Coordinates of C-alpha atoms in Angstrom, one line a residue:
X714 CA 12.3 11.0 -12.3
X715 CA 15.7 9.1 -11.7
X716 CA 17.8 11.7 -9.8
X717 CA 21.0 12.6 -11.4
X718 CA 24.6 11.2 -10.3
X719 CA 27.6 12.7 -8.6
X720 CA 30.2 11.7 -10.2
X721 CA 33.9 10.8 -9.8
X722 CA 36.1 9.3 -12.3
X723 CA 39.2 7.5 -12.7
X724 CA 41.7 4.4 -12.5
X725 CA 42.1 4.2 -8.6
X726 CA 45.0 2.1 -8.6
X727 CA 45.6 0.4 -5.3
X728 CA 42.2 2.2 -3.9
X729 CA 44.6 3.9 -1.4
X730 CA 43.9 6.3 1.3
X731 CA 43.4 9.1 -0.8
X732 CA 40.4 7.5 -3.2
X733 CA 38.8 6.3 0.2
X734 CA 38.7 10.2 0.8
X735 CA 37.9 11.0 -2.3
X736 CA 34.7 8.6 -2.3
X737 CA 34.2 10.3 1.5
X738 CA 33.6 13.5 0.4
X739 CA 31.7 12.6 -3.4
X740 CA 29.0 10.4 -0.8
X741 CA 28.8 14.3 0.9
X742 CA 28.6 16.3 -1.9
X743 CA 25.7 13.7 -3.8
X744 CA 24.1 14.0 -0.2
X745 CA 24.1 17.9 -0.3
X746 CA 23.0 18.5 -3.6
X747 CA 20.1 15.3 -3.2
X748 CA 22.0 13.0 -6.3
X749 CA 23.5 9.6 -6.2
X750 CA 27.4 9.1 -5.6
X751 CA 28.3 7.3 -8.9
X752 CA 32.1 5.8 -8.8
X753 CA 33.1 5.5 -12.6
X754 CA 36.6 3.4 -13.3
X755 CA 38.9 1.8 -15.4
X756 CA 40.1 -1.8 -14.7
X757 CA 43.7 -1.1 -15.9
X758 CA 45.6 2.4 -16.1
X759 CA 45.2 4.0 -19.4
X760 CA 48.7 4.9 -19.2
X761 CA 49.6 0.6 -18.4
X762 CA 47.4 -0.4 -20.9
X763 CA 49.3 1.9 -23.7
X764 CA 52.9 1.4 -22.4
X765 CA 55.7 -0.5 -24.6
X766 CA 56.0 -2.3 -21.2
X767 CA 53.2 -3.1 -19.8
X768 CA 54.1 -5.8 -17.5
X769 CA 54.1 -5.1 -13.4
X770 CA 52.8 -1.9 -13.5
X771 CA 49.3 -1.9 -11.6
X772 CA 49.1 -2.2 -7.7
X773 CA 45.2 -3.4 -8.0
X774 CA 44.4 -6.2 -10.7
X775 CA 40.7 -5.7 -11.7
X776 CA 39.4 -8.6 -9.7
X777 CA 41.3 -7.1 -6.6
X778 CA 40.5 -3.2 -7.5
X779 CA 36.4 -4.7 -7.7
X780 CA 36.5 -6.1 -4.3
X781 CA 38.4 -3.2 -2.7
X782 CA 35.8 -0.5 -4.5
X783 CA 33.2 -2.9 -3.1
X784 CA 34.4 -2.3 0.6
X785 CA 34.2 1.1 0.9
X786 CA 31.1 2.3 -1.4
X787 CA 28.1 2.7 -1.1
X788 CA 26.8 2.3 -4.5
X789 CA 28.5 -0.1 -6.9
X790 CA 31.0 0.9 -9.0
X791 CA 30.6 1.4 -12.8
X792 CA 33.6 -0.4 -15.0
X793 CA 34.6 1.6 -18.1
X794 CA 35.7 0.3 -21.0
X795 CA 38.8 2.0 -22.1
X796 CA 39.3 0.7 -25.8
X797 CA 35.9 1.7 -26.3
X798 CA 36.6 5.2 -25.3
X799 CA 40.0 5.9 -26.2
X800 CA 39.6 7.5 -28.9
X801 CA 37.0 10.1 -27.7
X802 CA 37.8 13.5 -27.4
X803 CA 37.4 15.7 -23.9
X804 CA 34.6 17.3 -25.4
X805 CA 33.1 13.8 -26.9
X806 CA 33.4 11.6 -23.2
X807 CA 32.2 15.0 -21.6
X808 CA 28.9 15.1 -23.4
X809 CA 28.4 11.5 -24.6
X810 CA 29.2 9.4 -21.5
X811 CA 29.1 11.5 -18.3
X812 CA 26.8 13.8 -19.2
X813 CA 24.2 11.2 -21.5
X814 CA 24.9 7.7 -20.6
X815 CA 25.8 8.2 -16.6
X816 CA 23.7 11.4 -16.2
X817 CA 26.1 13.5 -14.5
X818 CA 24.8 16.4 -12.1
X819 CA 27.8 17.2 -10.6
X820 CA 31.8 16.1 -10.7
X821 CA 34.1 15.2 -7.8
X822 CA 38.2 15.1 -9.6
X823 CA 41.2 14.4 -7.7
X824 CA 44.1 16.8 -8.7
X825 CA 45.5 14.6 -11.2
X826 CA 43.1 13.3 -13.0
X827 CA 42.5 13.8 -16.7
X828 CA 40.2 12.0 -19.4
X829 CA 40.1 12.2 -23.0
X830 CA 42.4 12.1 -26.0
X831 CA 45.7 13.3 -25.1
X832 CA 44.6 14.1 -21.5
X833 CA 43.0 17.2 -23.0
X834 CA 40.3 16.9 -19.7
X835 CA 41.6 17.9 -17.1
X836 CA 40.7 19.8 -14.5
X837 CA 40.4 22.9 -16.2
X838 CA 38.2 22.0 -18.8
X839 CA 36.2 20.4 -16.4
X840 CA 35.8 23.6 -14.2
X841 CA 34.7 25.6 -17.5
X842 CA 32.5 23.2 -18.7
X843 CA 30.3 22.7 -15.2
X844 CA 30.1 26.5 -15.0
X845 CA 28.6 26.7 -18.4
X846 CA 26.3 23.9 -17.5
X847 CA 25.4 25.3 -14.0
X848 CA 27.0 22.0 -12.4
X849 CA 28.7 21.2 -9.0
X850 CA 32.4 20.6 -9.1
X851 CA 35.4 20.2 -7.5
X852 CA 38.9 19.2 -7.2
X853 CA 39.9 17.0 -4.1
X854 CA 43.6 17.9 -2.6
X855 CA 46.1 15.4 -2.6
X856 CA 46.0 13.5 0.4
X857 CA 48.9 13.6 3.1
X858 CA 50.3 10.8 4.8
X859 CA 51.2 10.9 8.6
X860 CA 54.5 11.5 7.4
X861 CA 53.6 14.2 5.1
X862 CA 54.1 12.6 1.8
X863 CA 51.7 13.2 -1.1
X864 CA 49.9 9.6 -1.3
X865 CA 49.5 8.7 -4.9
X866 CA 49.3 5.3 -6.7
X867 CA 53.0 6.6 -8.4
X868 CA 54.2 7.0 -5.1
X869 CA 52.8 3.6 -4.0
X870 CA 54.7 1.9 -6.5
X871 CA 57.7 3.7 -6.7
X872 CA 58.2 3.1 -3.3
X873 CA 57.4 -1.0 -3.5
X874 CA 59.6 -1.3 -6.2
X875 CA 62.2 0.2 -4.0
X876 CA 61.6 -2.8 -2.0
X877 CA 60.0 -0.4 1.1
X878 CA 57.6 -2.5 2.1
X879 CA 56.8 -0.9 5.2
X880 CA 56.6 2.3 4.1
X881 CA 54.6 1.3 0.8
X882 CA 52.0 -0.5 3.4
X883 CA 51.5 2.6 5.6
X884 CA 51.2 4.7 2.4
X885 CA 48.4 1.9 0.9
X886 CA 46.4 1.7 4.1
X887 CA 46.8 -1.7 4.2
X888 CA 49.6 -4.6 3.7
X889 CA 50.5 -5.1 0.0
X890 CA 49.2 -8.0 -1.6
X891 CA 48.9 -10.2 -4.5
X892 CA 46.9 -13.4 -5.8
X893 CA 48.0 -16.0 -7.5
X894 CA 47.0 -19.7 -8.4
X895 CA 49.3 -22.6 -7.6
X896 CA 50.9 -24.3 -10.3
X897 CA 54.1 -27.0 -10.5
X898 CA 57.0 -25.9 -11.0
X899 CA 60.9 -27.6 -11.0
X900 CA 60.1 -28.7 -7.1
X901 CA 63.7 -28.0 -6.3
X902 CA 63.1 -26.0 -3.1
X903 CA 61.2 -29.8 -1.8
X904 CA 65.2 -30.7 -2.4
X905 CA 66.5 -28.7 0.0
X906 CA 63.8 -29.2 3.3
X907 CA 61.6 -25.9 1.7
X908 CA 58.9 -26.8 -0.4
X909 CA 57.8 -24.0 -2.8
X910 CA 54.2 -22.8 -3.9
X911 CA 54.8 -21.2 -7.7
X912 CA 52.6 -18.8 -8.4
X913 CA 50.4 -17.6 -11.9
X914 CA 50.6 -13.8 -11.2
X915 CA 48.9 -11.9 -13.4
X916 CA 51.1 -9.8 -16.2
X917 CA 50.7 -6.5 -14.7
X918 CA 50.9 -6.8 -11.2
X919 CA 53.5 -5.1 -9.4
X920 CA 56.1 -7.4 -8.3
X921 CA 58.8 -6.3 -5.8
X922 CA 62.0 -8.0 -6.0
X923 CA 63.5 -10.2 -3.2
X924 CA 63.0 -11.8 -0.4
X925 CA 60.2 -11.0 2.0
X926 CA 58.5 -12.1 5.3
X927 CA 54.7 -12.5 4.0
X928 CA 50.9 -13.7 5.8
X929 CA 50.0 -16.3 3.3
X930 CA 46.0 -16.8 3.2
X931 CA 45.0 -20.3 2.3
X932 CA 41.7 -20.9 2.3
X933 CA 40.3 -19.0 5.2
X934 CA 43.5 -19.4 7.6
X935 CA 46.7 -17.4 7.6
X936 CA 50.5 -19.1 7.5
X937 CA 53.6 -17.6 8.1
X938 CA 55.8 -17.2 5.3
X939 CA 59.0 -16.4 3.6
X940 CA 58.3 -15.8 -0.5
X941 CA 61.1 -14.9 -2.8
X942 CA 60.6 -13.2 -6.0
X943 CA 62.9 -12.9 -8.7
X944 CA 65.1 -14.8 -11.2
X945 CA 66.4 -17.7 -8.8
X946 CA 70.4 -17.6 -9.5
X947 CA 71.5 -20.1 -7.7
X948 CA 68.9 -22.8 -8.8
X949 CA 68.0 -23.0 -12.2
X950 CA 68.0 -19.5 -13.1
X951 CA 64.7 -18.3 -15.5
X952 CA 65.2 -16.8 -18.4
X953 CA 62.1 -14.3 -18.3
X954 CA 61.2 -10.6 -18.0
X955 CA 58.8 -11.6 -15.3
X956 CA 60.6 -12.3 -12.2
X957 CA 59.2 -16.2 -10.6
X958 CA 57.2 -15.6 -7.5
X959 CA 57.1 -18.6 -4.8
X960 CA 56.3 -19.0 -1.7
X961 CA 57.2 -21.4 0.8
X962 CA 54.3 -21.6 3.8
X963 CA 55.7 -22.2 7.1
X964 CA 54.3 -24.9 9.3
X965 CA 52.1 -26.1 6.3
X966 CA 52.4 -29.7 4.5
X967 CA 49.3 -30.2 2.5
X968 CA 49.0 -30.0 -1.4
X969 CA 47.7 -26.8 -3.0
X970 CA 48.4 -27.1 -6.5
X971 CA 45.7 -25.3 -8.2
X972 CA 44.3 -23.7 -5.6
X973 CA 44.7 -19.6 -5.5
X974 CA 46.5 -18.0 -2.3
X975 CA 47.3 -14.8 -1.7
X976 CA 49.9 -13.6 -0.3
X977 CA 50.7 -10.4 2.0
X978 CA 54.3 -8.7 2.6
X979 CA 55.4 -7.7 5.7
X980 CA 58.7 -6.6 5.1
X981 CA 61.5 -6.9 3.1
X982 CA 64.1 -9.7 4.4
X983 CA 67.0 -9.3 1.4
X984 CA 67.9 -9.1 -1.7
X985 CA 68.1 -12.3 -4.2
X986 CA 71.7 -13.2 -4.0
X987 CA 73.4 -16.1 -5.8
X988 CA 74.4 -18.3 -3.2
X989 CA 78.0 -20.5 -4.1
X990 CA 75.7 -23.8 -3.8
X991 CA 72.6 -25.6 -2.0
X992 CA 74.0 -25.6 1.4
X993 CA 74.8 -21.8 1.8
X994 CA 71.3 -21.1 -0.1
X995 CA 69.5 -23.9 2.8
X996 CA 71.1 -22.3 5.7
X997 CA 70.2 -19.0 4.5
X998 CA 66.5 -19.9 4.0
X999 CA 66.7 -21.2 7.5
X1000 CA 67.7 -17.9 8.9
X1001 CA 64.8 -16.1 6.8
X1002 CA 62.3 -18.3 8.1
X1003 CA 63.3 -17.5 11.9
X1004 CA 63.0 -14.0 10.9
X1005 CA 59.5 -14.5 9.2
X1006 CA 58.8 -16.0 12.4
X1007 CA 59.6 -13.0 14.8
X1008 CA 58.1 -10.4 12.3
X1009 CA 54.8 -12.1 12.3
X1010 CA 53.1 -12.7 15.1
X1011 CA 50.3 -14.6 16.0
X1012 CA 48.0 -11.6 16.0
X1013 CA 48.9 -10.9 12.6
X1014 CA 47.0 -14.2 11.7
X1015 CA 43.9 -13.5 13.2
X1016 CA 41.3 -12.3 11.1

């Protein structure tokens, strides 16, 4: 007989340090009560995917959040479907999904987490419905920084889009990042002595705004760069509610137009300022490049 799943559920945004604890103890508990640890999630955030404004809200786009569960489980991850479920009562996704289709024998929940219409699981109902069914469960404390902060994906992005790059990477475990393919663009920054990859981000990635010091991963080696996001005031301002991301490589002359890069931050440099022409904004670029310089070094481009 197929044994039964341990299961934990929800969007792990970011798959900070506090789902890699979470995933921790659910491979313990599926060990102590003989099941499988089952990892069940949703690509985007429920809460993204219904918003009026959707756009740069998700740390982790699927592709990334797939390879990141990948890393640190055991046993693959299970994608959910949310349109198909989002109509489903607490009761309905209870029975029908984790108890029939995933054959739950236990739950692992962080202290946040709700399913269902309206949010109407939570952990409550949970707790009362595993006692009446004789199953395992429990509820996972938040996890504490080194600094004592609460880590949560909120917190994650709150603190990115605050332009805290630093602290956003200690709180994620890991440096910030985002993918993007190269595409043309106005090839004004080629002008000035500071060629420019554009970047196709995808439409709900986080985007922090400014100008940053960044690892930039082409290929299988890592470059030293400067990558400024925004609305580009000085040159040929966009007219968008997507900021333009673009990144110029340092010590890199070689074509990558439709190649994908990613791109990690490091810290935060400045603000995007409207320079009063080319020659302040050149000489300004100049400096943040010697800065992208001395905040990456060349350990930080090792693998």
């Amino acid at each position: 007989m197929t044994r039964k799943n341990f299961i934990t559920i929800g969007t792990f945004d970011g798959v900070h340090p506090g789902h890699r604890a979470l995933f921790a103890r659910l491979s313990r508990l599926a060990a102590l009560h003989q099941m499988r640890p089952q990892v069940l999630y949703f690509p985007y955030p429920p809460k993204t995917l219904l918003s009026a404004t959707p756009q740069m809200t998700v740390l982790s786009t699927p592709p990334e959040k797939k390879a990141l569960l990948k890393a640190c489980l055991e046993t693959p991850a299970v994608e959910l479907n949310f349109q198909a479920y989002r109509e489903y009562s607490a009761e309905q996704f209870f029975k029908k999904v984790l108890l029939e289709k995933y054959r739950c024998g236990g739950i692992l929940a962080g202290p946040d987490f709700a399913f269902g219409k309206n949010r109407q699981g939570d952990g409550e109902f949970l707790k009362r419905k595993c006692a009446q069914l004789g199953l395992p469960f429990e509820i996972l404390p938040f996890y504490d920084a080194p600094g004592g902060a609460k880590v949560s994906s909120s917190l994650i992005r709150k603190t990115l889009a605050e332009g805290k790059i630093k602290e956003a990477n200690a709180l994620l475990g890991r440096p910030y990042s985002l993918e993007g393919r190269v595409i043309t663009g106005k090839k004004l920054g080629r002008k000035i002595g500071f060629p420019t990859a554009n970047l196709d981000i995808n439409f709900y990635k986080l985007l922090p705004l400014g100008v940053f010091a960044v690892r930039v991963r082409v290929g299988k080696r890592r470059y030293r760069g400067i990558c400024n996001i925004g609305f580009r005031p000085t040159v040929n301002p966009i007219d968008s509610i997507l900021p333009l991301a673009e990144v110029h490589i340092l010590d890199f002359h070689r074509s990558i137009y439709g190649r994908r890069i990613e791109v990690q931050f490091a810290d935060k440099l400045r603000g995007e300022v409207k320079f009063a022409g080319l020659d302040e904004l050149k000489a300004e670029l100049a400096r943040n490049a010697q800065t992208a310089r001395q905040v990456i070094s060349d350990g930080d481009l090792a693998d």
